[in-house]
PDB file of C-alpha atoms in Angstrom:
ATOM      1  CA  UNK A   1      15.209  94.405  -8.189  1.00 51.00           C
ATOM      2  CA  UNK A   2      16.303  95.139  -4.273  1.00 51.00           C
ATOM      3  CA  UNK A   3      20.185  94.345  -3.261  1.00 52.00           C
ATOM      4  CA  UNK A   4      20.604  94.717   0.737  1.00 51.00           C
ATOM      5  CA  UNK A   5      23.411  96.436   1.870  1.00 58.00           C
ATOM      6  CA  UNK A   6      24.474  93.667   4.287  1.00 59.00           C
ATOM      7  CA  UNK A   7      24.943  90.993   1.942  1.00 58.00           C
ATOM      8  CA  UNK A   8      25.350  91.883  -1.800  1.00 58.00           C
ATOM      9  CA  UNK A   9      24.721  87.951  -2.871  1.00 63.00           C
ATOM     10  CA  UNK A  10      20.797  88.137  -1.505  1.00 57.00           C
ATOM     11  CA  UNK A  11      18.735  89.354  -4.042  1.00 57.00           C
ATOM     12  CA  UNK A  12      15.188  90.243  -3.732  1.00 57.00           C
ATOM     13  CA  UNK A  13      12.901  90.124  -6.842  1.00 60.00           C
ATOM     14  CA  UNK A  14       9.313  90.572  -7.267  1.00 58.00           C
ATOM     15  CA  UNK A  15       7.984  88.487  -9.997  1.00 60.00           C
ATOM     16  CA  UNK A  16       5.048  86.540  -8.309  1.00 56.00           C
ATOM     17  CA  UNK A  17       3.845  85.041 -11.408  1.00 54.00           C
ATOM     18  CA  UNK A  18       6.744  82.478 -11.172  1.00 60.00           C
ATOM     19  CA  UNK A  19       5.803  81.559  -7.419  1.00 63.00           C
ATOM     20  CA  UNK A  20       3.811  78.311  -6.849  1.00 67.00           C
ATOM     21  CA  UNK A  21       1.525  77.818  -3.820  1.00 63.00           C
ATOM     22  CA  UNK A  22       2.431  73.875  -3.675  1.00 69.00           C
ATOM     23  CA  UNK A  23       4.423  71.582  -5.629  1.00 72.00           C
ATOM     24  CA  UNK A  24       2.256  68.838  -4.281  1.00 79.00           C
ATOM     25  CA  UNK A  25       0.255  69.282  -7.458  1.00 81.00           C
ATOM     26  CA  UNK A  26       2.891  67.533  -9.527  1.00 82.00           C
ATOM     27  CA  UNK A  27       3.454  64.476  -7.216  1.00 84.00           C
ATOM     28  CA  UNK A  28      -0.189  64.025  -7.194  1.00 85.00           C
ATOM     29  CA  UNK A  29      -0.334  64.305 -11.079  1.00 85.00           C
ATOM     30  CA  UNK A  30       2.398  61.852 -11.073  1.00 86.00           C
ATOM     31  CA  UNK A  31       0.631  59.435  -8.999  1.00 85.00           C
ATOM     32  CA  UNK A  32      -2.279  59.634 -11.045  1.00 86.00           C
ATOM     33  CA  UNK A  33      -0.487  58.928 -14.485  1.00 85.00           C
ATOM     34  CA  UNK A  34       1.394  55.893 -12.849  1.00 84.00           C
ATOM     35  CA  UNK A  35      -1.828  54.191 -11.741  1.00 83.00           C
ATOM     36  CA  UNK A  36      -4.152  55.628 -14.535  1.00 85.00           C
ATOM     37  CA  UNK A  37      -7.018  56.627 -12.079  1.00 84.00           C
ATOM     38  CA  UNK A  38      -8.519  59.627 -14.061  1.00 86.00           C
ATOM     39  CA  UNK A  39      -7.634  59.029 -17.604  1.00 85.00           C
ATOM     40  CA  UNK A  40      -9.837  55.993 -18.224  1.00 83.00           C
ATOM     41  CA  UNK A  41     -13.171  58.031 -16.928  1.00 82.00           C
ATOM     42  CA  UNK A  42     -13.173  59.848 -20.235  1.00 79.00           C
ATOM     43  CA  UNK A  43     -14.486  56.876 -21.819  1.00 79.00           C
ATOM     44  CA  UNK A  44     -17.330  56.550 -19.291  1.00 78.00           C
ATOM     45  CA  UNK A  45     -18.457  60.101 -19.045  1.00 79.00           C
ATOM     46  CA  UNK A  46     -20.473  62.065 -21.619  1.00 77.00           C
ATOM     47  CA  UNK A  47     -19.349  65.467 -22.028  1.00 78.00           C
ATOM     48  CA  UNK A  48     -22.187  67.424 -23.933  1.00 79.00           C
ATOM     49  CA  UNK A  49     -20.412  70.871 -24.121  1.00 81.00           C
ATOM     50  CA  UNK A  50     -19.679  72.239 -27.624  1.00 84.00           C
ATOM     51  CA  UNK A  51     -15.925  71.171 -28.666  1.00 82.00           C
ATOM     52  CA  UNK A  52     -16.087  74.794 -30.305  1.00 85.00           C
ATOM     53  CA  UNK A  53     -16.307  76.625 -26.822  1.00 80.00           C
ATOM     54  CA  UNK A  54     -14.548  74.244 -24.757  1.00 84.00           C
ATOM     55  CA  UNK A  55     -10.917  75.498 -22.910  1.00 86.00           C
ATOM     56  CA  UNK A  56     -10.649  72.574 -20.830  1.00 87.00           C
ATOM     57  CA  UNK A  57     -11.294  68.658 -21.360  1.00 85.00           C
ATOM     58  CA  UNK A  58     -13.268  66.836 -18.680  1.00 85.00           C
ATOM     59  CA  UNK A  59     -10.074  64.920 -17.953  1.00 85.00           C
ATOM     60  CA  UNK A  60      -8.181  68.208 -16.774  1.00 87.00           C
ATOM     61  CA  UNK A  61     -11.168  69.614 -14.658  1.00 89.00           C
ATOM     62  CA  UNK A  62     -11.494  66.412 -12.950  1.00 87.00           C
ATOM     63  CA  UNK A  63      -7.741  66.112 -12.484  1.00 87.00           C
ATOM     64  CA  UNK A  64      -7.776  69.843 -11.159  1.00 86.00           C
ATOM     65  CA  UNK A  65     -10.792  69.388  -8.834  1.00 84.00           C
ATOM     66  CA  UNK A  66      -9.148  65.770  -7.547  1.00 82.00           C
ATOM     67  CA  UNK A  67      -5.501  67.662  -6.975  1.00 78.00           C
ATOM     68  CA  UNK A  68      -7.074  70.274  -4.833  1.00 75.00           C
ATOM     69  CA  UNK A  69      -9.043  67.839  -2.587  1.00 72.00           C
ATOM     70  CA  UNK A  70      -5.763  66.057  -0.664  1.00 69.00           C
ATOM     71  CA  UNK A  71      -4.209  69.251  -0.488  1.00 64.00           C
ATOM     72  CA  UNK A  72      -6.904  70.442   1.814  1.00 56.00           C
ATOM     73  CA  UNK A  73      -8.227  73.503  -0.478  1.00 55.00           C
ATOM     74  CA  UNK A  74     -11.911  73.659   0.468  1.00 54.00           C
ATOM     75  CA  UNK A  75     -12.757  77.016  -0.266  1.00 53.00           C
ATOM     76  CA  UNK A  76     -14.582  77.441  -3.561  1.00 53.00           C
ATOM     77  CA  UNK A  77     -12.647  80.705  -4.299  1.00 53.00           C
ATOM     78  CA  UNK A  78      -9.155  79.187  -4.235  1.00 70.00           C
ATOM     79  CA  UNK A  79     -10.039  77.623  -7.777  1.00 70.00           C
ATOM     80  CA  UNK A  80     -10.048  80.935  -9.455  1.00 75.00           C
ATOM     81  CA  UNK A  81      -6.826  81.816  -7.491  1.00 76.00           C
ATOM     82  CA  UNK A  82      -4.811  78.592  -7.964  1.00 80.00           C
ATOM     83  CA  UNK A  83      -6.143  78.269 -11.627  1.00 84.00           C
ATOM     84  CA  UNK A  84      -2.729  80.541 -12.528  1.00 83.00           C
ATOM     85  CA  UNK A  85      -0.483  78.860 -10.397  1.00 83.00           C
ATOM     86  CA  UNK A  86       2.560  77.469 -12.281  1.00 82.00           C
ATOM     87  CA  UNK A  87       2.434  73.987 -10.558  1.00 82.00           C
ATOM     88  CA  UNK A  88      -1.071  73.325 -10.859  1.00 83.00           C
ATOM     89  CA  UNK A  89      -0.844  74.318 -14.635  1.00 85.00           C
ATOM     90  CA  UNK A  90       1.988  71.890 -15.305  1.00 84.00           C
ATOM     91  CA  UNK A  91       0.290  69.140 -13.413  1.00 86.00           C
ATOM     92  CA  UNK A  92      -2.791  69.875 -15.673  1.00 87.00           C
ATOM     93  CA  UNK A  93      -0.723  69.890 -18.804  1.00 85.00           C
ATOM     94  CA  UNK A  94      -2.102  73.610 -19.700  1.00 82.00           C
ATOM     95  CA  UNK A  95       1.544  75.041 -19.938  1.00 76.00           C
ATOM     96  CA  UNK A  96       0.788  78.638 -19.922  1.00 79.00           C
ATOM     97  CA  UNK A  97      -3.017  78.404 -20.130  1.00 87.00           C
ATOM     98  CA  UNK A  98      -5.062  78.790 -16.826  1.00 88.00           C
ATOM     99  CA  UNK A  99      -7.024  75.948 -15.245  1.00 88.00           C
ATOM    100  CA  UNK A 100     -10.748  75.729 -14.859  1.00 88.00           C
ATOM    101  CA  UNK A 101     -12.517  78.393 -12.884  1.00 87.00           C
ATOM    102  CA  UNK A 102     -14.689  77.719  -9.814  1.00 84.00           C
ATOM    103  CA  UNK A 103     -17.871  78.062 -11.854  1.00 86.00           C
ATOM    104  CA  UNK A 104     -16.671  75.542 -14.660  1.00 87.00           C
ATOM    105  CA  UNK A 105     -15.643  73.271 -11.970  1.00 87.00           C
ATOM    106  CA  UNK A 106     -19.171  73.634 -10.386  1.00 87.00           C
ATOM    107  CA  UNK A 107     -20.720  72.771 -13.894  1.00 86.00           C
ATOM    108  CA  UNK A 108     -18.520  69.485 -13.956  1.00 87.00           C
ATOM    109  CA  UNK A 109     -19.534  68.378 -10.530  1.00 85.00           C
ATOM    110  CA  UNK A 110     -23.254  69.125 -11.323  1.00 86.00           C
ATOM    111  CA  UNK A 111     -23.685  67.983 -15.012  1.00 84.00           C
ATOM    112  CA  UNK A 112     -20.958  65.572 -15.854  1.00 83.00           C
ATOM    113  CA  UNK A 113     -20.379  63.899 -12.471  1.00 85.00           C
ATOM    114  CA  UNK A 114     -23.442  64.471 -10.577  1.00 84.00           C
ATOM    115  CA  UNK A 115     -25.388  62.007 -12.780  1.00 84.00           C
ATOM    116  CA  UNK A 116     -25.765  58.106 -12.865  1.00 87.00           C
ATOM    117  CA  UNK A 117     -23.205  57.455 -15.158  1.00 85.00           C
ATOM    118  CA  UNK A 118     -20.623  60.245 -13.644  1.00 85.00           C
ATOM    119  CA  UNK A 119     -20.917  58.329 -10.279  1.00 85.00           C
ATOM    120  CA  UNK A 120     -20.429  54.907 -11.884  1.00 86.00           C
ATOM    121  CA  UNK A 121     -17.171  56.399 -13.659  1.00 85.00           C
ATOM    122  CA  UNK A 122     -16.087  57.778 -10.150  1.00 82.00           C
ATOM    123  CA  UNK A 123     -16.633  54.678  -8.483  1.00 84.00           C
ATOM    124  CA  UNK A 124     -15.095  52.619 -11.060  1.00 82.00           C
ATOM    125  CA  UNK A 125     -11.947  54.771 -11.258  1.00 81.00           C
ATOM    126  CA  UNK A 126     -11.514  54.240  -7.463  1.00 77.00           C
ATOM    127  CA  UNK A 127     -12.395  50.826  -7.057  1.00 81.00           C
ATOM    128  CA  UNK A 128     -10.704  48.826  -9.957  1.00 72.00           C
ATOM    129  CA  UNK A 129      -7.770  47.079  -9.061  1.00 66.00           C
ATOM    130  CA  UNK A 130      -4.339  48.770  -9.632  1.00 54.00           C
ATOM    131  CA  UNK A 131      -1.302  47.179 -11.524  1.00 46.00           C
ATOM    132  CA  UNK A 132       1.779  48.956 -10.705  1.00 46.00           C
ATOM    133  CA  UNK A 133       4.044  49.823 -13.509  1.00 38.00           C
TER     134      UNK A 133
END
């Protein structure tokens, strides 16, 4: 910790693990929960992954992918960087665990969302009528 000589009330503390890149993650999670956009998709998607080897649910990965899109995070490597972001982990319900890596998100897009059932689930999630709480 550093204390400048000119103002002793100011402290500089280098604990980067507590810094978030964007609290908009939490706002988008609240919108998703209020309007139930992503959660109903789990009933429509077939996840063929082994439950014993699965760290992230398909809903968590869809949420992670969809949260990044409106925040203009287009570079693929941002997923690997953001997976440890405290606000993103909170939005995903991951607490102290990291989010999905870019390779896992790519497999989600190719294997689960990239087939007919996945496309229908996405369309249904985006087009069904919303009833505000």
